[in-house]
Amino acid sequence: RQEIPSSVDLNLTDFRFDDALLDDDQSLLSSLRMFLDCGFIQRFKISRQTLCRWILSVKKNYRSVCYHNWRHAFNVAQMMFTIMKKTSVLKLVSEIEAFALLIACFCHDLDHRGTSNSFELECDSPLAKIYGSSTMEHHHFDYSLMLLNSESNNILAGIDENERQEILSIMEHAVVSTDLALHLKYENCSDKLLAYSKNRLIYNTIYLTTGVKERDYFLKLLQSKTFDLNQYDHKKLLRAMLMTVCDLGAITKPWRIQYRVAQLVAEEFFTLGDLERNKLKKQPIAMLDRNKSKDLPNMQITFIANVCTPIYEAITLYFPELKQLSQRAKDNCRQWEILALQQRQELDYDEVINHAETTIE
């Protein structure tokens, strides 16, 4: 039996964690260490062999896409683990909730194809017909369920049916919460989107009719001091925010890590753009357009400023220990601003040279 290194040796409780320092085997051992250190193996009577098989199966069922792969899932789980260890979150959520959140982090992008929900809808794909809104997120959850329903991977086998159902319900909400569209207003949703949502109609209607961003609602509750974890909807909102904080965690890493990950995200997006151009015969939007790859710094600036920073500032109001995440997101935004400025200066210089060469000719 191979010895499992401690979380200290693996640097698992550091918000600056860099998964590139670990090989695949170490990522698997690190995953096992998270469950051990949280006490989940004993609390939920999990066979170590079963847990090992489940972790291996989860890893195997991530596709070899540029970004939404096993390493991304592992990083999201590591961020959640670190939050559990470095903040008061475990005093605010139950063991069942914490266990479900960690499982959800590992599973939240299972079988990701490198495509988006909008692409699946436009293709009228089988997945879009089944799920409708949050298409891929619902698929990720159902894929998670398929693995858990396999006897050899059933890490929930040691608990009673009531606890199992509670865990699965929390997992589903957590995984679907990683759809960033749920942080945006829904006033302009299409009829087609609603028509596809028959089996999720109640869930979708809640979001579609309120037109309120989850992030803004969370912030409003905190600022008005009306956030109350005794209210189930508020606790669900906290879990959703934690999932998003972890899912976007790469934006809060030291610059060298953030830059490296951004290149992976960009390449996956550009591959999707190529697919849209070839399969849908349409011009992809800027962030998916390989011909506009030089605009990456400006796109990152917009994404961090409009999506990421507000989320991290909101969560910091509740967990001051997470201030470093918000700060590093802002620091990285400044680094992208420097890159954007350098690019503009280089372009200006190129224009001068080209003009001079044309004049000489």
CSV table of C-alpha atoms in Angstrom, one decimal, residues 47-341:
chain,number,residue,atom,x,y,z
A,47,SER,CA,-14.4,1.8,1.8
A,48,ARG,CA,-10.9,3.1,0.8
A,49,GLN,CA,-10.9,0.7,-2.2
A,50,THR,CA,-14.2,2.1,-3.4
A,51,LEU,CA,-13.0,5.7,-2.9
A,52,CYS,CA,-9.8,5.0,-4.9
A,53,ARG,CA,-11.9,3.4,-7.7
A,54,TRP,CA,-14.2,6.3,-7.7
A,55,ILE,CA,-11.4,8.9,-7.9
A,56,LEU,CA,-9.8,6.9,-10.8
A,57,SER,CA,-13.1,6.6,-12.6
A,58,VAL,CA,-13.7,10.4,-12.2
A,59,LYS,CA,-10.3,11.1,-13.7
A,60,LYS,CA,-10.9,8.6,-16.5
A,61,ASN,CA,-14.2,10.2,-17.5
A,62,TYR,CA,-12.8,13.6,-18.1
A,63,ARG,CA,-11.9,14.1,-21.8
A,64,SER,CA,-8.6,15.4,-23.0
A,65,VAL,CA,-9.8,18.9,-23.8
A,66,CYS,CA,-7.4,21.8,-23.2
A,67,TYR,CA,-9.0,23.2,-20.0
A,68,HIS,CA,-12.1,21.5,-18.8
A,69,ASN,CA,-10.3,18.3,-17.9
A,70,TRP,CA,-9.3,16.3,-14.8
A,71,ARG,CA,-6.7,19.0,-13.8
A,72,HIS,CA,-9.4,21.7,-13.7
A,73,ALA,CA,-11.7,19.5,-11.6
A,74,PHE,CA,-8.8,18.7,-9.3
A,75,ASN,CA,-8.0,22.4,-8.9
A,76,VAL,CA,-11.6,23.3,-8.1
A,77,ALA,CA,-11.7,20.6,-5.5
A,78,GLN,CA,-8.4,21.8,-4.0
A,79,MET,CA,-9.8,25.3,-3.7
A,80,MET,CA,-12.9,24.0,-1.9
A,81,PHE,CA,-10.7,21.9,0.4
A,82,THR,CA,-8.5,24.9,1.2
A,83,ILE,CA,-11.6,27.1,1.9
A,84,MET,CA,-12.9,24.4,4.3
A,85,LYS,CA,-9.5,24.3,6.1
A,86,LYS,CA,-8.8,28.0,6.1
A,87,THR,CA,-12.2,29.6,6.8
A,88,SER,CA,-15.1,29.1,9.1
A,89,VAL,CA,-17.2,27.4,6.4
A,90,LEU,CA,-17.3,24.0,8.2
A,91,LYS,CA,-19.0,25.7,11.1
A,92,LEU,CA,-21.7,27.1,8.8
A,93,VAL,CA,-22.5,24.0,6.7
A,94,SER,CA,-23.3,20.5,7.8
A,95,GLU,CA,-20.9,17.5,7.2
A,96,ILE,CA,-23.4,16.3,4.6
A,97,GLU,CA,-23.2,19.7,2.7
A,98,ALA,CA,-19.4,19.8,2.9
A,99,PHE,CA,-19.1,16.2,1.6
A,100,ALA,CA,-21.5,16.9,-1.2
A,101,LEU,CA,-19.7,20.1,-2.2
A,102,LEU,CA,-16.3,18.3,-2.4
A,103,ILE,CA,-17.8,15.5,-4.5
A,104,ALA,CA,-19.5,18.2,-6.7
A,105,CYS,CA,-16.2,19.9,-7.3
A,106,PHE,CA,-14.5,16.8,-8.6
A,107,CYS,CA,-17.5,16.0,-10.8
A,108,HIS,CA,-18.7,19.4,-11.9
A,109,ASP,CA,-17.3,19.1,-15.5
A,110,LEU,CA,-17.4,15.4,-16.1
A,111,ASP,CA,-17.5,14.5,-19.8
A,112,HIS,CA,-17.0,18.1,-20.9
A,113,ARG,CA,-16.5,18.2,-24.6
A,114,GLY,CA,-15.0,21.7,-24.8
A,115,THR,CA,-18.3,23.1,-26.1
A,116,SER,CA,-20.7,25.6,-24.5
A,117,ASN,CA,-24.4,25.5,-23.7
A,118,SER,CA,-25.2,27.9,-26.5
A,119,PHE,CA,-23.3,25.7,-29.0
A,120,GLU,CA,-25.3,22.7,-27.9
A,121,LEU,CA,-28.5,24.6,-28.2
A,122,GLU,CA,-27.7,26.0,-31.7
A,123,CYS,CA,-26.7,22.5,-32.8
A,124,ASP,CA,-30.0,21.2,-31.5
A,125,SER,CA,-27.9,18.4,-29.9
A,126,PRO,CA,-29.4,15.4,-28.1
A,127,LEU,CA,-28.1,16.9,-24.8
A,128,ALA,CA,-29.9,20.2,-25.5
A,129,LYS,CA,-33.1,18.4,-26.2
A,130,ILE,CA,-32.8,16.5,-22.9
A,131,TYR,CA,-31.8,19.3,-20.6
A,132,GLY,CA,-32.3,22.7,-22.2
A,133,SER,CA,-30.9,25.5,-20.0
A,134,SER,CA,-27.6,24.8,-18.2
A,135,THR,CA,-27.3,21.9,-20.7
A,136,MET,CA,-23.8,20.8,-19.9
A,137,GLU,CA,-24.1,21.3,-16.2
A,138,HIS,CA,-27.1,19.0,-16.0
A,139,HIS,CA,-25.2,16.5,-18.1
A,140,HIS,CA,-22.2,16.7,-15.8
A,141,PHE,CA,-24.4,15.9,-12.8
A,142,ASP,CA,-26.1,13.0,-14.5
A,143,TYR,CA,-22.7,11.6,-15.5
A,144,SER,CA,-21.7,11.9,-11.8
A,145,LEU,CA,-24.8,10.0,-10.9
A,146,MET,CA,-24.0,7.3,-13.3
A,147,LEU,CA,-20.6,6.8,-11.7
A,148,LEU,CA,-22.0,6.8,-8.2
A,149,ASN,CA,-24.7,4.3,-9.2
A,150,SER,CA,-22.0,1.8,-10.2
A,151,GLU,CA,-21.5,-0.6,-7.4
A,152,SER,CA,-17.7,-0.5,-7.6
A,153,ASN,CA,-17.7,3.3,-7.4
A,154,ASN,CA,-20.5,3.8,-4.9
A,155,ILE,CA,-18.9,6.0,-2.2
A,156,LEU,CA,-22.4,6.5,-0.8
A,157,ALA,CA,-23.1,2.9,-0.1
A,158,GLY,CA,-22.4,3.1,3.6
A,159,ILE,CA,-25.1,5.7,4.4
A,160,ASP,CA,-28.9,5.5,4.6
A,161,GLU,CA,-31.2,6.5,1.7
A,162,ASN,CA,-32.3,9.8,3.3
A,163,GLU,CA,-28.7,11.0,3.5
A,164,ARG,CA,-27.9,9.8,0.1
A,165,GLN,CA,-30.8,11.7,-1.4
A,166,GLU,CA,-29.8,14.9,0.5
A,167,ILE,CA,-26.2,14.6,-0.8
A,168,LEU,CA,-27.4,14.1,-4.4
A,169,SER,CA,-29.8,17.0,-4.2
A,170,ILE,CA,-27.0,19.3,-2.9
A,171,MET,CA,-24.7,18.0,-5.5
A,172,GLU,CA,-27.1,18.7,-8.4
A,173,HIS,CA,-27.7,22.3,-7.2
A,174,ALA,CA,-23.9,22.8,-6.7
A,175,VAL,CA,-23.0,21.5,-10.2
A,176,VAL,CA,-25.7,23.5,-11.9
A,177,SER,CA,-24.5,26.6,-10.0
A,178,THR,CA,-21.3,26.5,-12.0
A,179,ASP,CA,-23.2,27.8,-15.0
A,180,LEU,CA,-22.0,31.4,-15.1
A,181,ALA,CA,-25.2,32.3,-16.9
A,182,LEU,CA,-27.0,32.0,-13.5
A,183,HIS,CA,-25.0,35.1,-12.5
A,184,LEU,CA,-26.5,37.1,-15.3
A,185,LYS,CA,-29.9,38.6,-15.9
A,186,TYR,CA,-32.4,36.5,-17.9
A,187,GLU,CA,-34.8,39.1,-19.4
A,188,ASN,CA,-33.9,38.2,-23.0
A,189,CYS,CA,-34.0,34.4,-22.7
A,190,SER,CA,-35.5,32.8,-25.8
A,191,ASP,CA,-38.7,30.7,-26.0
A,192,LYS,CA,-36.5,27.9,-27.3
A,193,LEU,CA,-34.6,27.8,-24.1
A,194,LEU,CA,-37.7,27.6,-22.0
A,195,ALA,CA,-39.3,25.0,-24.3
A,196,TYR,CA,-36.3,22.7,-23.8
A,197,SER,CA,-36.6,23.0,-20.0
A,198,LYS,CA,-39.7,21.0,-19.4
A,199,ASN,CA,-38.1,18.6,-16.9
A,200,ARG,CA,-36.3,21.4,-15.1
A,201,LEU,CA,-39.2,24.0,-15.4
A,202,ILE,CA,-39.6,24.8,-11.8
A,203,TYR,CA,-35.9,25.3,-11.2
A,204,ASN,CA,-35.4,27.4,-14.3
A,205,THR,CA,-38.5,29.5,-13.7
A,206,ILE,CA,-37.2,30.7,-10.4
A,207,TYR,CA,-34.2,32.2,-12.1
A,208,LEU,CA,-35.8,33.3,-15.3
A,209,THR,CA,-38.7,35.2,-13.6
A,210,THR,CA,-36.6,37.0,-11.0
A,211,GLY,CA,-34.1,38.5,-13.4
A,212,VAL,CA,-31.8,38.9,-10.4
A,213,LYS,CA,-28.1,38.0,-10.5
A,214,GLU,CA,-27.2,35.4,-7.8
A,215,ARG,CA,-24.1,37.4,-7.1
A,216,ASP,CA,-25.9,40.6,-6.7
A,217,TYR,CA,-28.6,39.0,-4.6
A,218,PHE,CA,-25.9,37.5,-2.3
A,219,LEU,CA,-24.2,40.9,-2.0
A,220,LYS,CA,-27.5,42.7,-1.3
A,221,LEU,CA,-28.3,40.2,1.5
A,222,LEU,CA,-24.9,40.7,3.1
A,223,GLN,CA,-25.0,44.5,2.8
A,224,SER,CA,-28.5,44.7,4.3
A,225,LYS,CA,-27.4,42.2,7.0
A,226,THR,CA,-30.4,40.0,6.2
A,227,PHE,CA,-28.4,37.0,5.1
A,228,ASP,CA,-29.6,34.2,7.3
A,229,LEU,CA,-28.2,30.6,7.1
A,230,ASN,CA,-31.3,29.4,8.9
A,231,GLN,CA,-33.2,30.1,5.7
A,232,TYR,CA,-32.6,27.2,3.4
A,233,ASP,CA,-32.6,29.4,0.2
A,234,HIS,CA,-29.8,31.5,1.7
A,235,LYS,CA,-27.8,28.5,2.5
A,236,LYS,CA,-28.2,27.2,-1.0
A,237,LEU,CA,-27.1,30.6,-2.3
A,238,LEU,CA,-23.9,30.4,-0.1
A,239,ARG,CA,-23.1,26.9,-1.5
A,240,ALA,CA,-23.7,28.2,-5.1
A,241,MET,CA,-21.3,31.1,-4.4
A,242,LEU,CA,-18.7,28.8,-3.0
A,243,MET,CA,-18.8,26.6,-6.1
A,244,THR,CA,-18.4,29.6,-8.3
A,245,VAL,CA,-15.5,30.9,-6.2
A,246,CYS,CA,-13.8,27.6,-6.6
A,247,ASP,CA,-14.6,27.2,-10.3
A,248,LEU,CA,-13.1,30.6,-11.1
A,249,GLY,CA,-10.2,30.0,-8.8
A,250,ALA,CA,-7.5,30.1,-11.5
A,251,ILE,CA,-8.1,33.8,-11.8
A,252,THR,CA,-6.9,34.2,-8.1
A,253,LYS,CA,-3.6,32.3,-8.5
A,254,PRO,CA,-0.2,34.0,-8.7
A,255,TRP,CA,0.4,35.6,-12.1
A,256,ARG,CA,2.5,32.9,-13.7
A,257,ILE,CA,-0.2,30.3,-13.0
A,258,GLN,CA,-3.0,32.6,-14.1
A,259,TYR,CA,-1.3,33.4,-17.3
A,260,ARG,CA,-0.6,29.7,-18.1
A,261,VAL,CA,-4.2,28.7,-17.4
A,262,ALA,CA,-5.6,31.6,-19.4
A,263,GLN,CA,-3.7,30.2,-22.5
A,264,LEU,CA,-5.4,26.8,-21.9
A,265,VAL,CA,-8.8,28.4,-21.6
A,266,ALA,CA,-8.2,30.5,-24.7
A,267,GLU,CA,-7.1,27.5,-26.8
A,268,GLU,CA,-10.2,25.6,-25.8
A,269,PHE,CA,-12.4,28.6,-26.7
A,270,PHE,CA,-10.7,29.1,-30.0
A,271,THR,CA,-11.2,25.4,-30.8
A,272,LEU,CA,-14.9,25.9,-30.1
A,273,GLY,CA,-14.8,28.9,-32.4
A,274,ASP,CA,-13.3,26.8,-35.2
A,275,LEU,CA,-16.1,24.3,-34.7
A,276,GLU,CA,-18.8,27.0,-34.9
A,277,ARG,CA,-17.2,28.4,-38.0
A,278,ASN,CA,-17.1,25.0,-39.7
A,279,LYS,CA,-20.2,23.3,-38.4
A,280,LEU,CA,-22.6,26.2,-37.8
A,281,LYS,CA,-21.2,28.3,-40.6
A,282,LYS,CA,-21.2,31.4,-38.4
A,283,GLN,CA,-18.7,33.9,-37.3
A,284,PRO,CA,-17.7,33.2,-33.7
A,285,ILE,CA,-17.8,35.9,-31.1
A,286,ALA,CA,-14.5,37.6,-30.3
A,287,MET,CA,-13.6,35.4,-27.3
A,288,LEU,CA,-14.0,32.3,-29.5
A,289,ASP,CA,-12.3,33.8,-32.6
A,290,ARG,CA,-8.8,32.5,-33.1
A,291,ASN,CA,-8.2,35.5,-35.5
A,292,LYS,CA,-8.6,37.8,-32.5
A,293,SER,CA,-6.2,35.9,-30.2
A,294,LYS,CA,-4.2,39.1,-29.6
A,295,ASP,CA,-7.2,40.6,-27.9
A,296,LEU,CA,-6.8,38.0,-25.0
A,297,PRO,CA,-5.5,40.6,-22.5
A,298,ASN,CA,-8.5,42.9,-23.0
A,299,MET,CA,-10.9,40.0,-22.8
A,300,GLN,CA,-9.3,38.9,-19.6
A,301,ILE,CA,-9.6,42.4,-18.2
A,302,THR,CA,-13.3,42.5,-19.0
A,303,PHE,CA,-13.9,39.0,-17.5
A,304,ILE,CA,-12.1,39.7,-14.3
A,305,ALA,CA,-13.6,43.2,-13.8
A,306,ASN,CA,-17.2,42.3,-14.7
A,307,VAL,CA,-17.5,38.7,-13.5
A,308,CYS,CA,-14.7,37.6,-11.1
A,309,THR,CA,-13.9,40.6,-9.0
A,310,PRO,CA,-17.5,41.3,-7.9
A,311,ILE,CA,-17.9,37.6,-6.9
A,312,TYR,CA,-14.7,37.6,-4.8
A,313,GLU,CA,-15.5,40.9,-3.2
A,314,ALA,CA,-18.9,39.5,-2.3
A,315,ILE,CA,-17.6,36.3,-0.7
A,316,THR,CA,-14.9,38.3,1.2
A,317,LEU,CA,-17.7,40.2,3.0
A,318,TYR,CA,-18.7,36.9,4.6
A,319,PHE,CA,-15.3,35.2,4.8
A,320,PRO,CA,-12.6,37.9,5.4
A,321,GLU,CA,-10.0,35.2,5.2
A,322,LEU,CA,-10.6,35.1,1.4
A,323,LYS,CA,-9.5,38.7,0.8
A,324,GLN,CA,-6.3,37.4,-0.7
A,325,LEU,CA,-8.3,35.9,-3.6
A,326,SER,CA,-10.0,39.2,-4.4
A,327,GLN,CA,-6.7,41.0,-4.2
A,328,ARG,CA,-4.8,38.6,-6.5
A,329,ALA,CA,-7.7,38.7,-9.0
A,330,LYS,CA,-7.2,42.5,-9.1
A,331,ASP,CA,-3.4,42.1,-9.3
A,332,ASN,CA,-3.8,39.8,-12.2
A,333,CYS,CA,-6.1,42.2,-13.9
A,334,ARG,CA,-3.4,44.9,-13.6
A,335,GLN,CA,-0.9,42.4,-15.2
A,336,TRP,CA,-3.3,41.9,-18.1
A,337,GLU,CA,-3.7,45.7,-18.4
A,338,ILE,CA,0.1,46.0,-18.7
A,339,LEU,CA,0.1,43.3,-21.4
A,340,ALA,CA,-2.7,45.1,-23.2
A,341,LEU,CA,-0.8,48.4,-23.1
